[in-house]
mmCIF file of C-alpha atoms in Angstrom:
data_model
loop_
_atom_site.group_PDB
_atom_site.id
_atom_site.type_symbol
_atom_site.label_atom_id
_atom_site.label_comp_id
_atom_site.label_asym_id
_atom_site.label_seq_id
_atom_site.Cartn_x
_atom_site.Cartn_y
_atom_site.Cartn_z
ATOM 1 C CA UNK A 1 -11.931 -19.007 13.552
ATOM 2 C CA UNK A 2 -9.866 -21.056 10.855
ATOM 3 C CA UNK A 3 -6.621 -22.291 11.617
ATOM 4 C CA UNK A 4 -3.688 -19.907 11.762
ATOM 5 C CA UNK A 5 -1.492 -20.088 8.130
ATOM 6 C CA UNK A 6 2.463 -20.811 7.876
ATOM 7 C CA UNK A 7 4.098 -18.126 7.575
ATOM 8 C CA UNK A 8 5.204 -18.758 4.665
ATOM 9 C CA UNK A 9 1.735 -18.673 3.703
ATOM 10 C CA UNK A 10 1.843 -14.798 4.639
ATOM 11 C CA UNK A 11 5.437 -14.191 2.716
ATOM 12 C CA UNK A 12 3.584 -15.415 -0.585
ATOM 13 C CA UNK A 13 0.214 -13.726 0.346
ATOM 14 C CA UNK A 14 2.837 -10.252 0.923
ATOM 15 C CA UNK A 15 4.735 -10.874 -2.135
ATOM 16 C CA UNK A 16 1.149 -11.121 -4.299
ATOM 17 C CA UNK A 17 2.100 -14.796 -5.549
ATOM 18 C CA UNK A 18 -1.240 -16.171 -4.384
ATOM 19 C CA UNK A 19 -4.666 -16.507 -6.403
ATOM 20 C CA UNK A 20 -7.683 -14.080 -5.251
ATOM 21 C CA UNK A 21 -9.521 -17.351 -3.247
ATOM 22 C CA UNK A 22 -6.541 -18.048 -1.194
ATOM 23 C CA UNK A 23 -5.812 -14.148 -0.900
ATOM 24 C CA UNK A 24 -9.371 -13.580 0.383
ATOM 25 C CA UNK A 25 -9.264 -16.210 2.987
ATOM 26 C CA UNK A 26 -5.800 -15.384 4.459
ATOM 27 C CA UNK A 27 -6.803 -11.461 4.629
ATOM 28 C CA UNK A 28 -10.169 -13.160 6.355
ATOM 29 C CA UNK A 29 -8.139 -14.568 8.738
ATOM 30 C CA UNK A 30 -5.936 -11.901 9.453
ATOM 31 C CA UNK A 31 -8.924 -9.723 10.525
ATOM 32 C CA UNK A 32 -9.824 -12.239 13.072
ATOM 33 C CA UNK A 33 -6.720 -13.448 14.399
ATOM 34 C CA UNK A 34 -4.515 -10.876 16.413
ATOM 35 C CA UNK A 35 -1.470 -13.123 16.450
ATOM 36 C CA UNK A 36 -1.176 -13.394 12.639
ATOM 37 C CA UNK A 37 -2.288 -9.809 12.286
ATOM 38 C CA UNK A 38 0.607 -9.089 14.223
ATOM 39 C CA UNK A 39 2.726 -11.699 12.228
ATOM 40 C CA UNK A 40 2.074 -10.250 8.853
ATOM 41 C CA UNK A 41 2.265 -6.479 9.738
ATOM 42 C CA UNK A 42 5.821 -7.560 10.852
ATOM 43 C CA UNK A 43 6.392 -8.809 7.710
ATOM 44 C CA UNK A 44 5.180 -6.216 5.397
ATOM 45 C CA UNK A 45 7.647 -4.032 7.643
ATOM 46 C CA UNK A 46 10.380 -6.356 6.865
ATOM 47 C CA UNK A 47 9.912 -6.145 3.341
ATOM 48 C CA UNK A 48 9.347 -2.625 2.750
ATOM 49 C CA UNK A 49 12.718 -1.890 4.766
ATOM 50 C CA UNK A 50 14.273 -4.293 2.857
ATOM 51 C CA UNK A 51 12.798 -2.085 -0.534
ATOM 52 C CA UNK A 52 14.176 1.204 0.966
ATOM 53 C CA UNK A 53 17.241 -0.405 1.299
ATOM 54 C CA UNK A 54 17.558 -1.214 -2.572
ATOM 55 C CA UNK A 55 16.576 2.176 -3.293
ATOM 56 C CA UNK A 56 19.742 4.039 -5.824
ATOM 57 C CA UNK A 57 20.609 7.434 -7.558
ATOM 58 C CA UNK A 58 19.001 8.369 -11.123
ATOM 59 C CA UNK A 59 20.933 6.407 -13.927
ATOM 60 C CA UNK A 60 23.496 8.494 -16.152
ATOM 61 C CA UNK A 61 22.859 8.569 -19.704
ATOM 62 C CA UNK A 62 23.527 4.775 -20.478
ATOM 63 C CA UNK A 63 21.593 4.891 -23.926
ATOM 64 C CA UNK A 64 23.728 7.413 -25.271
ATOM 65 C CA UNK A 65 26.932 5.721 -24.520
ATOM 66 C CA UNK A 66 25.523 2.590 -25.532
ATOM 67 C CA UNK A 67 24.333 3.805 -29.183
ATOM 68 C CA UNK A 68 27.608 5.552 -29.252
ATOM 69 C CA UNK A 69 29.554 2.459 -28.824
ATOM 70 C CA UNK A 70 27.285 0.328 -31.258
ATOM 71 C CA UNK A 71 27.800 3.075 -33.937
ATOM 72 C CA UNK A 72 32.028 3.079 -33.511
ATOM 73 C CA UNK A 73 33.436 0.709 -35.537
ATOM 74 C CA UNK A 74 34.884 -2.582 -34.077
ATOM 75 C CA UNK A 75 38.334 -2.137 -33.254
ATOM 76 C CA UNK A 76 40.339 -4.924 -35.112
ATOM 77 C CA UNK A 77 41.260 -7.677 -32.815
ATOM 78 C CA UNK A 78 45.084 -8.563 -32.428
ATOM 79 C CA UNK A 79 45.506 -12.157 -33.188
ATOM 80 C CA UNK A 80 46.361 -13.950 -29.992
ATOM 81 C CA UNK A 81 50.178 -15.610 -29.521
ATOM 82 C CA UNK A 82 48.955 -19.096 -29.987
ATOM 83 C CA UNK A 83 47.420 -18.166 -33.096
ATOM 84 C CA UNK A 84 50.425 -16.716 -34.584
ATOM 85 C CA UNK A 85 52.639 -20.184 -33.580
ATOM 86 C CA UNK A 86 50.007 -22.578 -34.879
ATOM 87 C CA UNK A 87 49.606 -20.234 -38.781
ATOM 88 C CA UNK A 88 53.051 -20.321 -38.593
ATOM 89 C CA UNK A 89 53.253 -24.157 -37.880
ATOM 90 C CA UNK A 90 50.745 -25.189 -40.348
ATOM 91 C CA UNK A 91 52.646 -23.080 -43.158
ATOM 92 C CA UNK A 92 55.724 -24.857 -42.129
ATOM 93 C CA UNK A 93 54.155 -27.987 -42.503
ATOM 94 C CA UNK A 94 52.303 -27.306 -45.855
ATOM 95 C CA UNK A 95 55.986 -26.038 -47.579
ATOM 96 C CA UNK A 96 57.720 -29.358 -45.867
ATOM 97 C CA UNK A 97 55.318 -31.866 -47.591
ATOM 98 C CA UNK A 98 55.047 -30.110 -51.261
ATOM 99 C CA UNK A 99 59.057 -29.786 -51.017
ATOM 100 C CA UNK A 100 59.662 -33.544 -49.712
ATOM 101 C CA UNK A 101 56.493 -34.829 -52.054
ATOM 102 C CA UNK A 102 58.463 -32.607 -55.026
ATOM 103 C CA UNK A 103 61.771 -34.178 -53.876
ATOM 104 C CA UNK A 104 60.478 -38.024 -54.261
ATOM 105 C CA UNK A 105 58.493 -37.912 -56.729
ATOM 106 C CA UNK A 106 60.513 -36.006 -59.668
ATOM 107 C CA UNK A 107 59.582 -38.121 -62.100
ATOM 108 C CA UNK A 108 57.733 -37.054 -65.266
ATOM 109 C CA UNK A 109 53.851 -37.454 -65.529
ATOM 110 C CA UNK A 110 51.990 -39.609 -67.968
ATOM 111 C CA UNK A 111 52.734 -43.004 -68.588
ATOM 112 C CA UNK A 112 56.067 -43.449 -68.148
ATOM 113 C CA UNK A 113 57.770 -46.638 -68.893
ATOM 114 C CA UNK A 114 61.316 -47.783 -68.754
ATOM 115 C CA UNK A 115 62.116 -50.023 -71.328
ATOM 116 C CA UNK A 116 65.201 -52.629 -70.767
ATOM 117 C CA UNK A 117 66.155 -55.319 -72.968
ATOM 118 C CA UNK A 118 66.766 -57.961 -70.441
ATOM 119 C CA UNK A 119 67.517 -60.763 -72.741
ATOM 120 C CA UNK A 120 67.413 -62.434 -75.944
ATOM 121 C CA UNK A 121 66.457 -65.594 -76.289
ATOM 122 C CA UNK A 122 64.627 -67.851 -79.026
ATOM 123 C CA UNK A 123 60.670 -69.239 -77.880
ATOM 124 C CA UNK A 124 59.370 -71.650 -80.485
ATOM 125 C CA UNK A 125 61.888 -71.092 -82.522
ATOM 126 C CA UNK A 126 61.525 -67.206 -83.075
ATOM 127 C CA UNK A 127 64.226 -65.042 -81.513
ATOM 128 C CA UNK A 128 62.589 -63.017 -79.056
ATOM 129 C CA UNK A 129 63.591 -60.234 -76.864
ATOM 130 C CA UNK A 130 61.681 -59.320 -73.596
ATOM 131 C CA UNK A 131 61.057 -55.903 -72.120
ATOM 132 C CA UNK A 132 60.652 -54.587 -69.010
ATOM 133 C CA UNK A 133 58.154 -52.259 -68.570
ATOM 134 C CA UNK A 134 58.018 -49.953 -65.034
ATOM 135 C CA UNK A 135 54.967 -48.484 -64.546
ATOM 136 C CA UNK A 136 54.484 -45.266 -62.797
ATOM 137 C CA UNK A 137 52.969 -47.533 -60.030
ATOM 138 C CA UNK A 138 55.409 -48.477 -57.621
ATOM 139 C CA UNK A 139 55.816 -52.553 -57.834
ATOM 140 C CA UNK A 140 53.927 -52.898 -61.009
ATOM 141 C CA UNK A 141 56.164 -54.320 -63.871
ATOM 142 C CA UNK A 142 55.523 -55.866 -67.256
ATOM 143 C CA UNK A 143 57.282 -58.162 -68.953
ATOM 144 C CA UNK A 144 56.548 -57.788 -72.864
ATOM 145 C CA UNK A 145 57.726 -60.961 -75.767
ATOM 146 C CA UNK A 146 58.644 -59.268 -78.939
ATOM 147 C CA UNK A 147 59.919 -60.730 -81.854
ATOM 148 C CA UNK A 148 63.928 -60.091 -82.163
ATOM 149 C CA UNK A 149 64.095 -57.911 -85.101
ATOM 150 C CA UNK B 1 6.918 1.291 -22.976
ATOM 151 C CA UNK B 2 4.748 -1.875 -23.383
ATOM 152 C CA UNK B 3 6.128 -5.460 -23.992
ATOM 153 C CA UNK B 4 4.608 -5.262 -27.748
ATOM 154 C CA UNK B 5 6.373 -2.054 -28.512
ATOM 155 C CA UNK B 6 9.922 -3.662 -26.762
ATOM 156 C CA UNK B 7 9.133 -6.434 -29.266
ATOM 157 C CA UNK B 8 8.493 -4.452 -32.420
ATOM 158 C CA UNK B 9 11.620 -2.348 -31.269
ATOM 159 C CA UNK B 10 13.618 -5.725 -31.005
ATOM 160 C CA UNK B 11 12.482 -6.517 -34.752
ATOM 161 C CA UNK B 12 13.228 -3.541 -36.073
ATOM 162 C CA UNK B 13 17.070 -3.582 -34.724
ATOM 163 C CA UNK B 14 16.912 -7.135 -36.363
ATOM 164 C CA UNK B 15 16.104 -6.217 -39.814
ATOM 165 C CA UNK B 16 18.712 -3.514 -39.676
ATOM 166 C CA UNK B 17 17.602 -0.455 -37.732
ATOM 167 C CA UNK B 18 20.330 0.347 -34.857
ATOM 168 C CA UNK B 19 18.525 3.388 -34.055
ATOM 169 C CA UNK B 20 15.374 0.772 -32.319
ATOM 170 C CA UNK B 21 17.812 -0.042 -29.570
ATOM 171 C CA UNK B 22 17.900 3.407 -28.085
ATOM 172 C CA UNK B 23 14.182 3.538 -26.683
ATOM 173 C CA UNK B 24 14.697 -0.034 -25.536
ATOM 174 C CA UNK B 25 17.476 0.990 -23.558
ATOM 175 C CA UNK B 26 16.260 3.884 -22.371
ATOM 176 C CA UNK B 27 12.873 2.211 -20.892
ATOM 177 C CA UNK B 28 15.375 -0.752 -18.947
ATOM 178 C CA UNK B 29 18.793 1.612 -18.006
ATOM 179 C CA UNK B 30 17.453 2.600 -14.528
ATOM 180 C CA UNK B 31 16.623 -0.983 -13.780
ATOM 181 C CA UNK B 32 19.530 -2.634 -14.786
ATOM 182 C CA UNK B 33 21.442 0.273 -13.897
ATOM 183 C CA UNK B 34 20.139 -0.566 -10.309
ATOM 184 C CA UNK B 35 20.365 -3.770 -10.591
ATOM 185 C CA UNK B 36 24.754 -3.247 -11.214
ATOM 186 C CA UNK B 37 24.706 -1.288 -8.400
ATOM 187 C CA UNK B 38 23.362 -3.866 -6.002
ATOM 188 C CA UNK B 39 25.567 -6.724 -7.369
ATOM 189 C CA UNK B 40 28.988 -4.120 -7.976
ATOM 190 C CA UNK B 41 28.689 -1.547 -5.122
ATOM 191 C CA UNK B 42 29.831 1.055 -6.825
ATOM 192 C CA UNK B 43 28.065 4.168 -8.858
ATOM 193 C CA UNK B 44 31.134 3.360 -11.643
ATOM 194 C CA UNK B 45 31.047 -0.037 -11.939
ATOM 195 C CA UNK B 46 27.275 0.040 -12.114
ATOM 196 C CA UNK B 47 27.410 2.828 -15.229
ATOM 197 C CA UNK B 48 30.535 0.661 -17.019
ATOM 198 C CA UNK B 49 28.747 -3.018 -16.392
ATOM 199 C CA UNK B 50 25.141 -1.900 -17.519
ATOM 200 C CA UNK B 51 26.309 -0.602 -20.781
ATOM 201 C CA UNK B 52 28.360 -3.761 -21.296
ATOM 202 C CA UNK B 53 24.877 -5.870 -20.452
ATOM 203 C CA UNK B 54 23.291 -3.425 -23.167
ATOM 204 C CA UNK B 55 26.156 -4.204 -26.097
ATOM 205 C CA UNK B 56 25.951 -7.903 -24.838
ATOM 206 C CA UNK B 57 22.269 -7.943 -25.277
ATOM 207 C CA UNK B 58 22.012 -6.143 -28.781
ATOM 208 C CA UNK B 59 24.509 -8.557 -30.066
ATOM 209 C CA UNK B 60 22.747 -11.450 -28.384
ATOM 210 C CA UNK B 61 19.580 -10.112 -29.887
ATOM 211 C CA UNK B 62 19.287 -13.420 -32.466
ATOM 212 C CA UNK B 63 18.811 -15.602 -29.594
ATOM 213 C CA UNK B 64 16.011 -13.458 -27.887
ATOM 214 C CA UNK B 65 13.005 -15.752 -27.860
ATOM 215 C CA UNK B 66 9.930 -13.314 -28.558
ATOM 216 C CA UNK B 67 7.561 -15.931 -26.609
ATOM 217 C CA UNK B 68 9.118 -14.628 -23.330
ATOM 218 C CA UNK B 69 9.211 -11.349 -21.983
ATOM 219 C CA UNK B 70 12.379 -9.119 -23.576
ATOM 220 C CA UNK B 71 12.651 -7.921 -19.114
ATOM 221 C CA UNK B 72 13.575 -11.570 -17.773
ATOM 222 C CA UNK B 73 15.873 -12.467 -20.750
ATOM 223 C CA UNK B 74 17.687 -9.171 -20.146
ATOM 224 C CA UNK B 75 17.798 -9.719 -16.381
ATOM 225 C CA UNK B 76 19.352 -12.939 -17.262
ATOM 226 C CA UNK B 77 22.141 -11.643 -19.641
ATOM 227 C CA UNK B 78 22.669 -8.556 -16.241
ATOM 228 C CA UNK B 79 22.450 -11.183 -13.504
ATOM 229 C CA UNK B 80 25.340 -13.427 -15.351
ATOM 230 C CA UNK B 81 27.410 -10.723 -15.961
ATOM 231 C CA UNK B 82 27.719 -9.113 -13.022
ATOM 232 C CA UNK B 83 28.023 -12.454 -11.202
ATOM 233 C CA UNK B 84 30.900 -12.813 -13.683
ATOM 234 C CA UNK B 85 32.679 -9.695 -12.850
ATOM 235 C CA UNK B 86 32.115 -10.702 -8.820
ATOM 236 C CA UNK B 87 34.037 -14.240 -9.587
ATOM 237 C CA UNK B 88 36.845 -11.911 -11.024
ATOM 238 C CA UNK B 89 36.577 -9.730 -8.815
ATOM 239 C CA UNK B 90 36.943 -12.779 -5.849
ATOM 240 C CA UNK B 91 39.895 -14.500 -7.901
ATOM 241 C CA UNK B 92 42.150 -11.028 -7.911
ATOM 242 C CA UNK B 93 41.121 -10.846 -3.744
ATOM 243 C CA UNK B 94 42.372 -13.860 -3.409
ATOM 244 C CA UNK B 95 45.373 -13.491 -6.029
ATOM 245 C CA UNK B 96 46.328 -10.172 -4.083
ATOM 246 C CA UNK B 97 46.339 -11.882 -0.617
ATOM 247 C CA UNK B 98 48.422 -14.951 -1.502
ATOM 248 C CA UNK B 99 51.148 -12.334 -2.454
ATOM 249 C CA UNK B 100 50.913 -10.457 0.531
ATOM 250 C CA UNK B 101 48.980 -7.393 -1.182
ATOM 251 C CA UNK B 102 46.001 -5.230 0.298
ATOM 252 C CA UNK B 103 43.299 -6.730 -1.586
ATOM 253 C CA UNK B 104 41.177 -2.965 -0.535
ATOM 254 C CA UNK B 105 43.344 -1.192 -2.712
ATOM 255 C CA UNK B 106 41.656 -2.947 -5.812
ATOM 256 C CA UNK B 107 40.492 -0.189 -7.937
ATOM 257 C CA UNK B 108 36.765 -1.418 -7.923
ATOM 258 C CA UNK B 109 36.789 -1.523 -4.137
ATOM 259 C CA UNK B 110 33.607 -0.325 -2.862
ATOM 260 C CA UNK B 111 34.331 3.704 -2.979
ATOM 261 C CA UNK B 112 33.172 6.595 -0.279
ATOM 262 C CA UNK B 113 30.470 7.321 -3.138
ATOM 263 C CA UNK B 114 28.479 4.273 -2.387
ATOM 264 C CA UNK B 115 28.191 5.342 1.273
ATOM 265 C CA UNK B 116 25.469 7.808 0.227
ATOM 266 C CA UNK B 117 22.770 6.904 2.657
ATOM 267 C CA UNK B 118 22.410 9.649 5.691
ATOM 268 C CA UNK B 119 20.343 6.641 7.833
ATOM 269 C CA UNK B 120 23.063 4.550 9.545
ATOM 270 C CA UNK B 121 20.551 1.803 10.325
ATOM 271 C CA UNK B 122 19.784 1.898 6.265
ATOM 272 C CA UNK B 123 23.479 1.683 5.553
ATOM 273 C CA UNK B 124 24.017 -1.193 8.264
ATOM 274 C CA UNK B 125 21.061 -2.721 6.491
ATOM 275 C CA UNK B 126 22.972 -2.752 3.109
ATOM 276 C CA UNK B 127 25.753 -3.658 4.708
ATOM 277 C CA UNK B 128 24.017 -6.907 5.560
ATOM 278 C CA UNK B 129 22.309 -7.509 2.158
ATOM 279 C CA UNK B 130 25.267 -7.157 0.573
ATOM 280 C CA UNK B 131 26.930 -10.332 2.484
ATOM 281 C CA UNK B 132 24.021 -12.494 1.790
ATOM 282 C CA UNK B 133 25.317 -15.392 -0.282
ATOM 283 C CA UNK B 134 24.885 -14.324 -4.264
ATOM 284 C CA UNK B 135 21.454 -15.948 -5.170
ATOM 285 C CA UNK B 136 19.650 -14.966 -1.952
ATOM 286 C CA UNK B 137 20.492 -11.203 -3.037
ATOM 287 C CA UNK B 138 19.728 -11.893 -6.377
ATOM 288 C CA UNK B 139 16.179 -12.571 -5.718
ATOM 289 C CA UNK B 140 15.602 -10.281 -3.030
ATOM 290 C CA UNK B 141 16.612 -7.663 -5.719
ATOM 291 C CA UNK B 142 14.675 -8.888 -8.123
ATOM 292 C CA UNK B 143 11.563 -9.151 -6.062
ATOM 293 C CA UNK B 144 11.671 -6.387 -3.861
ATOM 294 C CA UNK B 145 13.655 -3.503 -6.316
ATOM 295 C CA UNK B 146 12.368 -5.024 -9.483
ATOM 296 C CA UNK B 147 9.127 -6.093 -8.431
ATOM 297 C CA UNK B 148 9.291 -8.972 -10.799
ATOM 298 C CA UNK B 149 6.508 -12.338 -9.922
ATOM 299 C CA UNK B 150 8.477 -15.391 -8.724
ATOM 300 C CA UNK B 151 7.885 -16.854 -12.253
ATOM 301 C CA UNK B 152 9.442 -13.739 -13.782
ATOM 302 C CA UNK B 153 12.413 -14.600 -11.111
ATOM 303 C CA UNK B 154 12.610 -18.068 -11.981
ATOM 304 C CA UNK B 155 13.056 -17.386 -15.728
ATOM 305 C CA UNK B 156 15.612 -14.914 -14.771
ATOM 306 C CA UNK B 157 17.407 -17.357 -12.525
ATOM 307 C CA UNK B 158 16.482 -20.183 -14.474
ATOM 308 C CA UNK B 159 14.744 -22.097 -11.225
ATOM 309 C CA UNK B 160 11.891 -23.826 -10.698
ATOM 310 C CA UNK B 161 9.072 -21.053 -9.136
ATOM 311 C CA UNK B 162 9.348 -23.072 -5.754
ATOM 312 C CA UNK B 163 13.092 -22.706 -5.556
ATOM 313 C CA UNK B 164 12.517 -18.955 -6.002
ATOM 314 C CA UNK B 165 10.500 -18.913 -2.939
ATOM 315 C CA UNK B 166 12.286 -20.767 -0.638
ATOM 316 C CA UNK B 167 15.513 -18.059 -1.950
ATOM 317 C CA UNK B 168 13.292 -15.328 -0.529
ATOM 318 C CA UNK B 169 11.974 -16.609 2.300
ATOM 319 C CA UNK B 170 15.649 -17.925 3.105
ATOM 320 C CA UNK B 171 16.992 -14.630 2.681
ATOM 321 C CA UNK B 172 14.862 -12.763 4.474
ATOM 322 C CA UNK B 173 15.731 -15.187 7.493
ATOM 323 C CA UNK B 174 19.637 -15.080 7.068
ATOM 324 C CA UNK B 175 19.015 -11.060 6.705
ATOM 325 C CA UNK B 176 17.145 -10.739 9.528
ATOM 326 C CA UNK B 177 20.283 -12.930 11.492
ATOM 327 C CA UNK B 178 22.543 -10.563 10.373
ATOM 328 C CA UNK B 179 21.507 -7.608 11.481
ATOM 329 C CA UNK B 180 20.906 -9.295 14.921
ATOM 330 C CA UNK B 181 24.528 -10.073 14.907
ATOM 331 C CA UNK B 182 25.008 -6.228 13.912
ATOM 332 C CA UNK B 183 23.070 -4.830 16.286
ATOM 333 C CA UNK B 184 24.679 -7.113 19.274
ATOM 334 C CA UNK B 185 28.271 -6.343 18.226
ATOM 335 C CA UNK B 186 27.087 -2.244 17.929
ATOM 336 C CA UNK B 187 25.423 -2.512 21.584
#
């Protein structure tokens, strides 16, 4: 007679998790050895109790709700509170920048210059005057020689 | 219904055709039904959380990976959210007791109609299942009311085979304890 198997051996053999060669040798076994006989008829017990105890009523009609519920539209979804503070805080912000970018920077597109006579003076012997010339670009200034007319 | 048909069913609600879904859910409501039951305890909690699992599903339907079998990834999508509802379920408990409330009178509160077994050994034997820690009852169901392999458990559970075993065999063992204990206290 062949050695007796774990039982753990039997739970897999009882749960049908083992291949047909193992299957055959254990149920060989079995017939020859009282003990385990005993061992895995206490088992099978175990497990069919345990299956009795699962046991439940007949399901209600869970397709019909369920295709019911797919069909209904999707109720719309109130926006959350924190959702509702941070739109609000981003619009706030958005209408604070255009008005302060508005505010600072008034001044008319294109090229504008500013043209000031600074002074008049006389290079090479021409009478010259020199302009100043702002830019739109902050810090950028030229200084133009014309003749004095 | 065969796992080709669940599959053509599943591609059919995918290209459009709601109607597909009702077979599908026909052919898994008792099983997933059951399987609420065994996780919630109650008849109503079973009916409400099942068809939640079977809106969660058909929305989830994109991510179903035809290679597998359509049972174990719908297990999967039951098991976690009726684990889910437990955690809530444990977090008002404990809510209601730190301010001195009866945590029983929670509305989901197991109810006389789970109590529907005559056998008062069968009901004691419930009784004891249902204190197993969560994943030793999770695969007991699955093995012994689903019948699924250990493989089909593992996928469900997503474990390695082996851990799926020794969840069985380590259930059985703290059942078995428990209803020692039962029987002691009773005598």
């Amino acid at each position: 007679m062949k050695r007796c198997f774990a039982e753990s051996h039997y739970a897999l053999y009882l749960d049908k998790e083992l291949g047909r060669e193992e299957s055959r040798e254990i149920e060989e076994h079995i017939k020859e050895c009282s003990r385990c006989k005993e061992l895995v008829s206490r088992m099978e017990a175990e497990n069919a109790r345990i299956r009795r105890a699962l046991e439940t009523h007949t399901a209600p009609d869970i397709a019909s709700q369920v295709m019911a519920r797919l069909e209904a539209p999707p109720a719309p979804r109130a926006l959350p509170r924190w959702r509702w503070a941070l739109t609000a805080a981003a619009t706030l912000l958005v209408v604070g920048f255009l008005f302060f970018f508005l505010l600072f920077n008034s001044a008319p597109t294109g090229n504008v210059e500013t043209r000031v006579i600074l002074c008049t003076a006389k290079v090479e012997g021409q009478p010259v005057q020199s302009h100043i010339y702002e830019s739109k670009e902050p810090d950028i200034q030229f200084i133009w020689l014309e003749k004095d007319k | 219904m065969k796992n080709t048909d669940i599959k053509l069913s599943v591609s059919r609600c995918l290209n459009g055709d709601k109607e597909s879904y009702s077979p599908v859910v026909r052919h898994f409501q008792q099983r997933i039904y059951d399987l609420c039951f065994h996780y919630l305890g109650t008849l109503q909690d079973a009916e409400d959380a099942a068809a939640e699992i079977f809106i969660k599903a058909y929305r989830a339907l994109g991510s179903f990976n035809p290679r597998y079998a359509f049972s174990t990834w719908l297990y999967r999508i039951a098991s976690n959210h009726c684990i889910g509802i437990l955690r809530r379920q444990k977090r008002e408990k404990e809510y209601l007791l730190e301010q001195g409330s009866n945590p029983s009178k929670l509305k989901h509160s197991a109810a006389p109609d789970t109590v529907f077994f005559e056998d008062t050994k069968k009901t004691a034997f419930r009784n004891a299942l249902e204190t197993l820690p969560i994943q030793y009852r999770t695969a007991l169901m699955l093995k012994y009311h689903q019948d699924l392999s250990y493989k089909e458990i593992a996928e469900t559970m997503d474990l390695p085979v082996n851990t799926v075993g020794s969840l069985i065999l380590r259930g059985k063992k703290d059942l078995k304890e428990k209803i020692r204990d039962q029987e002691k206290e009773a005598s």
